[in-house]
Coordinates of C-alpha atoms in Angstrom, one line a residue:
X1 CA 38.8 83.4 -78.4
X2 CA 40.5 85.7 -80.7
X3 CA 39.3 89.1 -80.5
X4 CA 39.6 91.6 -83.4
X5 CA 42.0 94.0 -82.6
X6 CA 43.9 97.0 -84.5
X7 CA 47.7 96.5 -84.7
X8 CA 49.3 98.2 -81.7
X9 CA 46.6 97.8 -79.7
X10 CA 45.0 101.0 -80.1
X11 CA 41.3 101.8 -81.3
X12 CA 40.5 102.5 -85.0
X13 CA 39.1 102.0 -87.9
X14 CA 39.9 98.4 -88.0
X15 CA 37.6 97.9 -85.2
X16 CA 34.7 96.6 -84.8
X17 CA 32.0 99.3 -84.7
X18 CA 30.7 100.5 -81.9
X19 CA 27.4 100.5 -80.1
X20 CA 28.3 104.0 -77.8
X21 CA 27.8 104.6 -74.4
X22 CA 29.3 102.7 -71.8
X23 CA 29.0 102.5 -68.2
X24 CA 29.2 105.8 -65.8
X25 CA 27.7 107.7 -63.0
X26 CA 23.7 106.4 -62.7
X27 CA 20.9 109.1 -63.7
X28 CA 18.4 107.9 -61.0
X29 CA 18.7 106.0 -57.7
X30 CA 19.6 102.0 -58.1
X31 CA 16.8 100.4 -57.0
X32 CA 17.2 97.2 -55.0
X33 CA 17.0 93.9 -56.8
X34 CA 13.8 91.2 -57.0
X35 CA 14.4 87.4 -56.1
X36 CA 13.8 85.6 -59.4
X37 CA 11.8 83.0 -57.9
X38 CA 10.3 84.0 -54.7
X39 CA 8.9 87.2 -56.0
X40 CA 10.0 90.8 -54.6
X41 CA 13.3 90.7 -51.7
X42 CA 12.3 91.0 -48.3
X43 CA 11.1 94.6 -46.9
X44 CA 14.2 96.3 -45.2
X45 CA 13.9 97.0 -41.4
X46 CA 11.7 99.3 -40.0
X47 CA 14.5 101.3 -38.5
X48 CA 16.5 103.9 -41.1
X49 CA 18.9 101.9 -43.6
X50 CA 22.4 102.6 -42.5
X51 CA 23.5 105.0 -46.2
X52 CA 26.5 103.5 -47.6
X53 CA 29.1 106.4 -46.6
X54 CA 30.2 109.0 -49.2
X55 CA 28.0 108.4 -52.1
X56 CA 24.2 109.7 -52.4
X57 CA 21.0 108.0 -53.1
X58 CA 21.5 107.9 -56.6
X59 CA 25.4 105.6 -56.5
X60 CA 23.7 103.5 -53.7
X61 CA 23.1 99.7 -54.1
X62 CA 21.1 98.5 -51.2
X63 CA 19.6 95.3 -51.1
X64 CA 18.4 93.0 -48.2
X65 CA 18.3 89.2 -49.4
X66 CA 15.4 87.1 -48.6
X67 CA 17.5 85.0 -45.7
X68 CA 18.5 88.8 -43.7
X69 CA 21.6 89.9 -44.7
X70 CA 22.2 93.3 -46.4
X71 CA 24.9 94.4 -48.2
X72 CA 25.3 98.3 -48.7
X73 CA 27.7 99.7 -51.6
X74 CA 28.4 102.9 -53.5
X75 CA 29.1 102.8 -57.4
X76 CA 30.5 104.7 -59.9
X77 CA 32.1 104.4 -63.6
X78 CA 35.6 104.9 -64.5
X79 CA 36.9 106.0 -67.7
X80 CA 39.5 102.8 -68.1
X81 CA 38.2 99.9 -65.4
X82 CA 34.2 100.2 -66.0
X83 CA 32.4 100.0 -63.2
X84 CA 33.8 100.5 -59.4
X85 CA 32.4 99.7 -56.3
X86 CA 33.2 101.5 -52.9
X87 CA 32.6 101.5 -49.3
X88 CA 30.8 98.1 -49.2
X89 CA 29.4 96.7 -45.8
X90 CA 28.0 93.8 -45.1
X91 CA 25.1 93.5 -41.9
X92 CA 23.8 89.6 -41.7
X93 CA 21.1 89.4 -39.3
X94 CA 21.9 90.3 -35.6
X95 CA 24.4 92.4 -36.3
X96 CA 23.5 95.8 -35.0
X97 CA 25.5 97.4 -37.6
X98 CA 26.9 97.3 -41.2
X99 CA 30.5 95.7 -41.5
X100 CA 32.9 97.3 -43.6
X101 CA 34.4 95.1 -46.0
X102 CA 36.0 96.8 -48.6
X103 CA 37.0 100.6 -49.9
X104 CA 36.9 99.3 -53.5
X105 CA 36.7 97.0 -55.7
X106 CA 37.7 97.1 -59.3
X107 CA 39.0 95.6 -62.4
X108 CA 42.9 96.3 -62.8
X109 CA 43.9 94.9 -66.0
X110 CA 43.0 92.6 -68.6
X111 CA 45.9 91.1 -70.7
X112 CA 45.4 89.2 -74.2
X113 CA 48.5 87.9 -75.6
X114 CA 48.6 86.0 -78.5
X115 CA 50.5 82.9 -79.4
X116 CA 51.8 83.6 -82.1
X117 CA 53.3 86.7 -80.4
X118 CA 51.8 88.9 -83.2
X119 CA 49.4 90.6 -80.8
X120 CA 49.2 91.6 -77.2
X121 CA 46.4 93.8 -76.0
X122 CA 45.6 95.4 -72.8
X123 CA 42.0 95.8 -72.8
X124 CA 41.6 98.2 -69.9
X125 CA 43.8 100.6 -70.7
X126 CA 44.1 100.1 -74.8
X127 CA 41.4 99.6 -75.7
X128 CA 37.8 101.2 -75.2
X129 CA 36.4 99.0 -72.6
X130 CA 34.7 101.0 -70.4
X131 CA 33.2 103.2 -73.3
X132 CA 31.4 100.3 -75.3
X133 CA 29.3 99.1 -72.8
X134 CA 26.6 97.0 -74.3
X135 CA 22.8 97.9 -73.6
X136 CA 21.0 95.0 -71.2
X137 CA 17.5 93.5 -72.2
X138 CA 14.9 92.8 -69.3
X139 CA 15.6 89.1 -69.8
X140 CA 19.0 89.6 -69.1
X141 CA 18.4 91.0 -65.5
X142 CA 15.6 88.3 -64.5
X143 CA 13.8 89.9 -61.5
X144 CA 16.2 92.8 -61.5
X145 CA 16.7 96.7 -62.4
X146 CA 18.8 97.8 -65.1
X147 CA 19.9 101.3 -64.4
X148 CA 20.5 103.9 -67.1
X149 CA 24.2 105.2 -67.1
X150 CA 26.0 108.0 -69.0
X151 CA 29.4 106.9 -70.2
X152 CA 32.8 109.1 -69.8
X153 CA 34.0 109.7 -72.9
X154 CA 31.9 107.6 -75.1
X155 CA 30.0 108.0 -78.3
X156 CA 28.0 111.6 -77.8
X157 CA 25.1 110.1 -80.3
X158 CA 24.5 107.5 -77.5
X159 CA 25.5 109.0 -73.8
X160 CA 22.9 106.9 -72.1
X161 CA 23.2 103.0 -71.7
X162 CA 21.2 101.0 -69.8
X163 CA 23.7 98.7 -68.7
X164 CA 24.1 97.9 -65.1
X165 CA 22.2 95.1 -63.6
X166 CA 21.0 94.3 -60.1
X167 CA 19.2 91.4 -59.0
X168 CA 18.8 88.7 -56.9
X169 CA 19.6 84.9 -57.3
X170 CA 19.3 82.0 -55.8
X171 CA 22.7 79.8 -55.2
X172 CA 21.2 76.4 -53.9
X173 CA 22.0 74.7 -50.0
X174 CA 23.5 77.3 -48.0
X175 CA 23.7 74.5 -45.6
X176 CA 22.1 71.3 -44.4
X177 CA 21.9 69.3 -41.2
X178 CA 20.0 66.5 -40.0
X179 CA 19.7 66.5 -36.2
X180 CA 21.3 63.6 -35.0
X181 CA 19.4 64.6 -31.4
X182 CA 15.9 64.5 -33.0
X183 CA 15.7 61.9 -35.9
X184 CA 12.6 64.0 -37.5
X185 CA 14.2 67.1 -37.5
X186 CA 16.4 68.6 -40.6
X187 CA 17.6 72.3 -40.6
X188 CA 18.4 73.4 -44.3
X189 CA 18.7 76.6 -46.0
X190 CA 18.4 77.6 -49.5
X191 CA 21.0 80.6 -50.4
X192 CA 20.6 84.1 -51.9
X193 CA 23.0 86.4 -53.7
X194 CA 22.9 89.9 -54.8
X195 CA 24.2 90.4 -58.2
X196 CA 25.9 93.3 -59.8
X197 CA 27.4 93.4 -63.4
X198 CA 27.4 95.1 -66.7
X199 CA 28.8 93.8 -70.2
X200 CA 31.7 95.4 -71.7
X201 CA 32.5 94.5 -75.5
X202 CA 35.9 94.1 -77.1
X203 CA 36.4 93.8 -80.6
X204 CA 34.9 90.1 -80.9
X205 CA 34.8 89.8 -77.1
X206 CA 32.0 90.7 -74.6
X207 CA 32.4 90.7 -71.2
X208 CA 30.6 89.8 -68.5
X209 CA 31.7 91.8 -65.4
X210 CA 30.2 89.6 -62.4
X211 CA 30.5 90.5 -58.6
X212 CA 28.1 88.3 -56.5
X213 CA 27.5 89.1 -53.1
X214 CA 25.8 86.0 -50.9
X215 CA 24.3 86.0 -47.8
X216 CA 26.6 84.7 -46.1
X217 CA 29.3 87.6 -46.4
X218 CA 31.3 86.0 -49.2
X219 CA 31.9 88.0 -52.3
X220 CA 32.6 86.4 -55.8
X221 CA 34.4 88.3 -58.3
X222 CA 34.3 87.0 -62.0
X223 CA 34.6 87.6 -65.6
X224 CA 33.0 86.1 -68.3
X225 CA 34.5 86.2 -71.5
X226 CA 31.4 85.1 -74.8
X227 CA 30.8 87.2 -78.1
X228 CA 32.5 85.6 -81.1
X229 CA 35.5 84.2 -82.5
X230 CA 37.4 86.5 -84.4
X231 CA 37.5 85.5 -88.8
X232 CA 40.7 87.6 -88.9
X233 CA 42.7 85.2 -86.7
X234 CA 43.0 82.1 -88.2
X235 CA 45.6 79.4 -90.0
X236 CA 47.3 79.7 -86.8
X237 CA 48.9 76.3 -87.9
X238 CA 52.1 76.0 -86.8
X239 CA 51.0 74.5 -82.8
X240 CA 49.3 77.9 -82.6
X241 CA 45.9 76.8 -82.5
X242 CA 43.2 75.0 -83.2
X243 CA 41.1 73.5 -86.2
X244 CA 37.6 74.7 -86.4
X245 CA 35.3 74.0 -89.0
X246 CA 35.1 71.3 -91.5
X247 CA 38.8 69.0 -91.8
X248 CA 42.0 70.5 -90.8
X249 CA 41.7 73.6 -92.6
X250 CA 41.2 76.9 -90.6
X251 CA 42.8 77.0 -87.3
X252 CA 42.2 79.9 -85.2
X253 CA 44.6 81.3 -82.9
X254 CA 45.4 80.3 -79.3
X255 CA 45.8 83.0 -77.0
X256 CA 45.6 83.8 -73.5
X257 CA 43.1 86.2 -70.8
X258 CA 45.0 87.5 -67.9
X259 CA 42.7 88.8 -65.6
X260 CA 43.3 91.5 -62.5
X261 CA 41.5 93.0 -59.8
X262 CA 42.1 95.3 -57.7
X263 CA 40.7 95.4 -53.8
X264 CA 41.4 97.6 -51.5
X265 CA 40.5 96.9 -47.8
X266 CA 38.9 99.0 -45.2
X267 CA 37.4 96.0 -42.8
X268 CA 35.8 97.8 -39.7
X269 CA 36.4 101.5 -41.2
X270 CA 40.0 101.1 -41.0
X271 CA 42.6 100.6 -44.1
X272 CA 45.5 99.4 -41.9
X273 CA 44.5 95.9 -42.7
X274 CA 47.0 92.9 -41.8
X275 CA 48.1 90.4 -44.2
X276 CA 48.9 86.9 -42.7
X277 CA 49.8 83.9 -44.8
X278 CA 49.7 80.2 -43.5
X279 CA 51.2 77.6 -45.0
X280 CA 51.0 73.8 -43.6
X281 CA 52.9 70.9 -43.6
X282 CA 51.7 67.5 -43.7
X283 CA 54.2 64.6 -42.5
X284 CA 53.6 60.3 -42.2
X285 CA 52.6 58.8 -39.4
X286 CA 55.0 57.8 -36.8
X287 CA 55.1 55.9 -33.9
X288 CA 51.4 54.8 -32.5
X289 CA 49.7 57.6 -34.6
X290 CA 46.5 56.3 -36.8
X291 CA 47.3 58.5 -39.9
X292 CA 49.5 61.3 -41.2
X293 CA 49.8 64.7 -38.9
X294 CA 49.2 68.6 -40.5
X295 CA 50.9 71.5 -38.5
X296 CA 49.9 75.0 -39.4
X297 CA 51.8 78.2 -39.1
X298 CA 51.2 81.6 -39.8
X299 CA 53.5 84.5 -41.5
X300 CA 53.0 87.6 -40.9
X301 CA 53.2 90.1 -44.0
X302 CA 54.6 93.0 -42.8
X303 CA 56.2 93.8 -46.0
X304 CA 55.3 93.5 -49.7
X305 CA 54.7 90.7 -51.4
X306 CA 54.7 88.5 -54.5
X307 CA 53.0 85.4 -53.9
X308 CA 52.1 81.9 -55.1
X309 CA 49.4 79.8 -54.6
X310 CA 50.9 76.0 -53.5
X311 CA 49.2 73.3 -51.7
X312 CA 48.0 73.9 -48.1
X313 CA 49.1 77.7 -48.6
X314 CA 46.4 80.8 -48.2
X315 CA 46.2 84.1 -47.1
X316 CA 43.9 86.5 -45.4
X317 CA 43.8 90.1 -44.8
X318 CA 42.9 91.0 -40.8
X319 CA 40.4 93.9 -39.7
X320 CA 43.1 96.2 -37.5
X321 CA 40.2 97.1 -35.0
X322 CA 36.9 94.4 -35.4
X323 CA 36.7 91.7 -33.7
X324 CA 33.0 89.3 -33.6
X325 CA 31.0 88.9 -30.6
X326 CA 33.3 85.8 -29.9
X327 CA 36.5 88.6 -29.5
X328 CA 38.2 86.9 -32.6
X329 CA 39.6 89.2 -34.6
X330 CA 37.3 89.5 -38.4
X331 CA 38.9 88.9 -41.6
X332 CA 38.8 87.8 -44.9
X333 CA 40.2 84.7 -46.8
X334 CA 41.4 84.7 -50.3
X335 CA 39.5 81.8 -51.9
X336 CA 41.2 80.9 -55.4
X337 CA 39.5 80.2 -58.3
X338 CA 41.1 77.5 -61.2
X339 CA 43.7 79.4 -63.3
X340 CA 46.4 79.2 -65.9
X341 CA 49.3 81.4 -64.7
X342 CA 50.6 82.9 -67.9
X343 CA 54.9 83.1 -67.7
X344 CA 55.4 85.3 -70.7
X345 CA 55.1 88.7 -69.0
X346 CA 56.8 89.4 -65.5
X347 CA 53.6 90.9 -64.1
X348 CA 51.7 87.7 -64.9
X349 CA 54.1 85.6 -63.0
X350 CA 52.7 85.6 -59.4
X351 CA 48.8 84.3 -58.8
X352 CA 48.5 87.9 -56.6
X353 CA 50.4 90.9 -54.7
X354 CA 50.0 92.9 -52.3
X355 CA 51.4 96.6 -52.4
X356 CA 51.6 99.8 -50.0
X357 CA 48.8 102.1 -51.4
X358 CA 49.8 104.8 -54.1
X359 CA 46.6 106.9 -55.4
X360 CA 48.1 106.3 -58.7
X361 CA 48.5 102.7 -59.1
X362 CA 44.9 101.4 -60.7
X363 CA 46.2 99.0 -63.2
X364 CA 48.3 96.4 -62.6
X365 CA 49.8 96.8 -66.0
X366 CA 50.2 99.3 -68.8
X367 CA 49.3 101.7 -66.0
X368 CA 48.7 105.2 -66.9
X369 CA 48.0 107.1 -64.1
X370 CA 51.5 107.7 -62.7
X371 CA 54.2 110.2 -63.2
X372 CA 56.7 110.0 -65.7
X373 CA 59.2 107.5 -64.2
X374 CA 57.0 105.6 -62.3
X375 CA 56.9 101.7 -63.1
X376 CA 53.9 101.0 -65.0
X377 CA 53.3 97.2 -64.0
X378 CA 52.5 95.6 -60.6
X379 CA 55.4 93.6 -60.0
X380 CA 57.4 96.6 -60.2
X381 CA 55.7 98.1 -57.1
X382 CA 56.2 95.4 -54.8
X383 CA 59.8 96.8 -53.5
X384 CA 59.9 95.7 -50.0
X385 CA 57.9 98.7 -48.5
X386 CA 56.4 98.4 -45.7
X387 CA 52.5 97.7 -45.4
X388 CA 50.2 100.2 -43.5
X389 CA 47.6 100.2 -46.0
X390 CA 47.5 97.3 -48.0
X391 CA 46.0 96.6 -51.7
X392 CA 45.4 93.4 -52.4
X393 CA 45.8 92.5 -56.7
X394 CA 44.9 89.0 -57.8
X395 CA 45.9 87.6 -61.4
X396 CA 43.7 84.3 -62.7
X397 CA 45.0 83.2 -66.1
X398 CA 43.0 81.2 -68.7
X399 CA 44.1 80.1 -72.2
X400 CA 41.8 79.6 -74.7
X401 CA 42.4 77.3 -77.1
X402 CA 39.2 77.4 -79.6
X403 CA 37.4 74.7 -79.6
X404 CA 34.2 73.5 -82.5
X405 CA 31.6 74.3 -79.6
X406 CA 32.8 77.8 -79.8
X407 CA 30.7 78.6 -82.6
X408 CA 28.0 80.2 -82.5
X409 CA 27.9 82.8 -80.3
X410 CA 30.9 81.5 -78.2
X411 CA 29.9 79.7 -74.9
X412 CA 30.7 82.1 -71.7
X413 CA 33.9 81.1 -70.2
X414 CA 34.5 82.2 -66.8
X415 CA 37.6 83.3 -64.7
X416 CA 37.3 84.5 -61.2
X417 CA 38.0 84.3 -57.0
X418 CA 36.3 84.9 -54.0
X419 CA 37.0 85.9 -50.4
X420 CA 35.5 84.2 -47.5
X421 CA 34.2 85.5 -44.5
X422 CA 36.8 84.3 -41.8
X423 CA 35.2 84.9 -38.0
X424 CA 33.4 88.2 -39.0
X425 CA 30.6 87.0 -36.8
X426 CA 31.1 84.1 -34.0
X427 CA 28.9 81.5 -35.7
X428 CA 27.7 81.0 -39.6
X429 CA 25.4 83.9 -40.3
X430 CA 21.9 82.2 -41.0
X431 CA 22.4 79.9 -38.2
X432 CA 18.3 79.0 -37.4
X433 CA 17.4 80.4 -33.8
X434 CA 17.2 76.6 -32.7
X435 CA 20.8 76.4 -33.1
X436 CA 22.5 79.4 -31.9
X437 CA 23.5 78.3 -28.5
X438 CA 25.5 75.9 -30.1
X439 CA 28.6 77.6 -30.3
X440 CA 31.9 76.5 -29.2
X441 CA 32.3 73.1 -27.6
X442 CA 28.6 72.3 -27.1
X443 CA 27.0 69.4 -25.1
X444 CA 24.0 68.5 -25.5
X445 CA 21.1 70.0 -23.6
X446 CA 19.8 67.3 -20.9

């Protein structure tokens, strides 16, 4: 969707106005969400919540979901990125204690290039992002809170926004399972999410900052891009874009969203995280074999890296001190989401990275925050150091070509990851009582 931008890429008077305020440090304690449809979450346990560390009652997101599992997370609002999350834990039920997952979590960049190669924005860090944060109706938060939030830098007429939402939602089968060992007997479970997000507006373009936290440990980050299709950008007809409206008349521009995050690790307390990559080959049957044969092997990432998704390739980043009750050592699996890797930009050209951490590298482009000499782009960082604390950045592309069901208000397109849960406890989380001895290679009970 074309977005109405100022040549340059810089905020002024060509923009569109403002609403003020934007996303900060909250005014008054986040309350824990409400499950839409089963009424208020489940009381907490009787014993003292476990505080997120570092932040106090009032930057706390606690919630306990409906199925046991609690998830535990500081917040705050940066002037560039929006909102940040830190120190986030995860405690499923019988788990004594709250898992470290991550230190934080963040936006680090996103890039809008146009076709035409007239334009190319960085929205982060040109544009005012994080101060036009858009206010959130009650219908917007279904069952939730919306917290009120003063915004760094933004419009002093308007400091206050109420613009961060937390609720709960329900995700459909977390699992299902008929017992082949007693024909009348089906175990099934019906998931729940916590969700955490604010709306951002740019130009023509509002965004839809998602993180979604389920119960079963795995944490989705997306954005959602809706809002409007820019008037200004259009008779892109030269292969540039698309025709929208009556005949073959106006065509608005093609361009494309390059979306980053940033995550940095800190599973079981501790930021020396490993990175492993595995990568698998599959070959055609030989000899008396029934079908083709796969044989996995692992890489460890000691140094570095620039990488790219392929088939049958995937990475994970390794607790340096947890292991579950099983003595596996806990991690956590990048889980792609679909994207459009953009090649007109050397930062854009690898699906994710993973760098040695630097305070000062928050963006992975058009980054600010460094000294004078320092490369601003992530692909510039990746050097060959070696890793002893590892951020993780991941790039997913889309390029919107406009389409007539674009109009009017644009449709929400979304762009996003996840990252799985990979043996941070020694059987699926909301396994029923019935079932938990069944782990391993089980018999059946005579």
């Amino acid at each position: 969707m074309p977005e109405m931008h100022p040549a340059g890429g810089a905020s002024g008077p060509g923009r569109l106005a403002r609403k003020g305020a934007a996303v900060a440090l909250s005014l008054a304690a986040l309350a824990a969400g409400v499950t839409t449809a089963a009424g208020p979450a489940a009381a907490g346990p009787r014993t003292a919540p476990a505080a997120a560390p570092g932040c106090s009652a009032a930057y706390t997101i606690e919630q306990k979901l409906t199925t046991g599992t609690t998830w535990r997370m500081c917040w705050r609002y940066d002037s560039k990125a929006g909102l940040v999350l830190q120190d986030v834990s995860y405690q499923p039920k019988g788990e004594t204690k709250p898992i470290k997952v991550l230190n934080s979590a963040r936006l680090g960049q996103i890039h809008v290039p146009y076709d035409d190669g007239k334009h190319e924005y960085y929205d982060l860090t040109g544009q005012s992002f994080a101060q036009d944060l858009m206010e959130l109706s009650p219908g917007e938060c279904p069952g939730g809170t919306i917290k009120t939030v003063k915004v760094p830098d933004g419009d002093p007429r308007h400091p206050n926004v109420k613009g961060l939402c937390t609720t709960t939602r329900s995700r459909g089968h977390a699992y299902r399972m008929h017992d082949i060992l007693q024909s009348d007997k089906t175990y099934q479970q019906q998931g729940k999410d916590l969700l955490v997000y604010t709306v951002n507006q740019v130009g023509w373009y509002e965004y839809i900052s998602e993180w979604r936290f389920q119960d079963d440990g795995t944490i989705t980050m997306n954005v959602g891009a809706t809002g409007s299709l820019s008037f200004e950008d259009y008779n892109a007809q030269d292969g540039r874009g698309w025709p929208i409206g009556k005949g073959a008349r106006d065509y608005s521009t093609s361009h494309s969203h390059n979306v980053f995050w940033r995550l940095d690790f800190g599973l079981d307390g501790s930021s020396r995280t490993k990175v492993e990559q595995y990568d698998s080959t599959v070959s055609a049957p030989s000899g008396s074999q029934e079908g083709p044969t796969a044989r996995t092997t692992r890489t460890k990432v000691t140094r570095e890296l620039a990488g790219d998704y392929k088939a049958y390739r995937w990475w994970r980043m390794v607790s340096a001190t947890g292991k579950n009750k099983d003595g596996h050592a806990r991690s956590y699996e990048l889980v792609p989401g679909p994207t459009t890797k953009y090649p007109g930009r050397a930062f854009t050209k690898h699906d994710m990275y993973v760098t040695e951490y630097a305070k000062c590298e928050l963006f992975a482009s058009d980054n600010p925050a460094c000294a004078t000499g320092h490369p601003k782009s992530v692909d510039k960082w990746v050097n060959g150091q070696t890793l002893t604390h590892p951020v993780l950045w991941v790039n997913v592309g889309f390029h919107h070509i406009a389409r007539d069901e674009d109009q009017q208000p644009m449709p929400v397109h979304w762009q996003g990851f996840s990252i799985a849960p990979r043996d941070v406890t020694a059987m699926n989380p909301l396994t029923p009582k019935d079932l938990a001895w069944q782990n391993g290679h089980w018999e059946p009970r005579s």
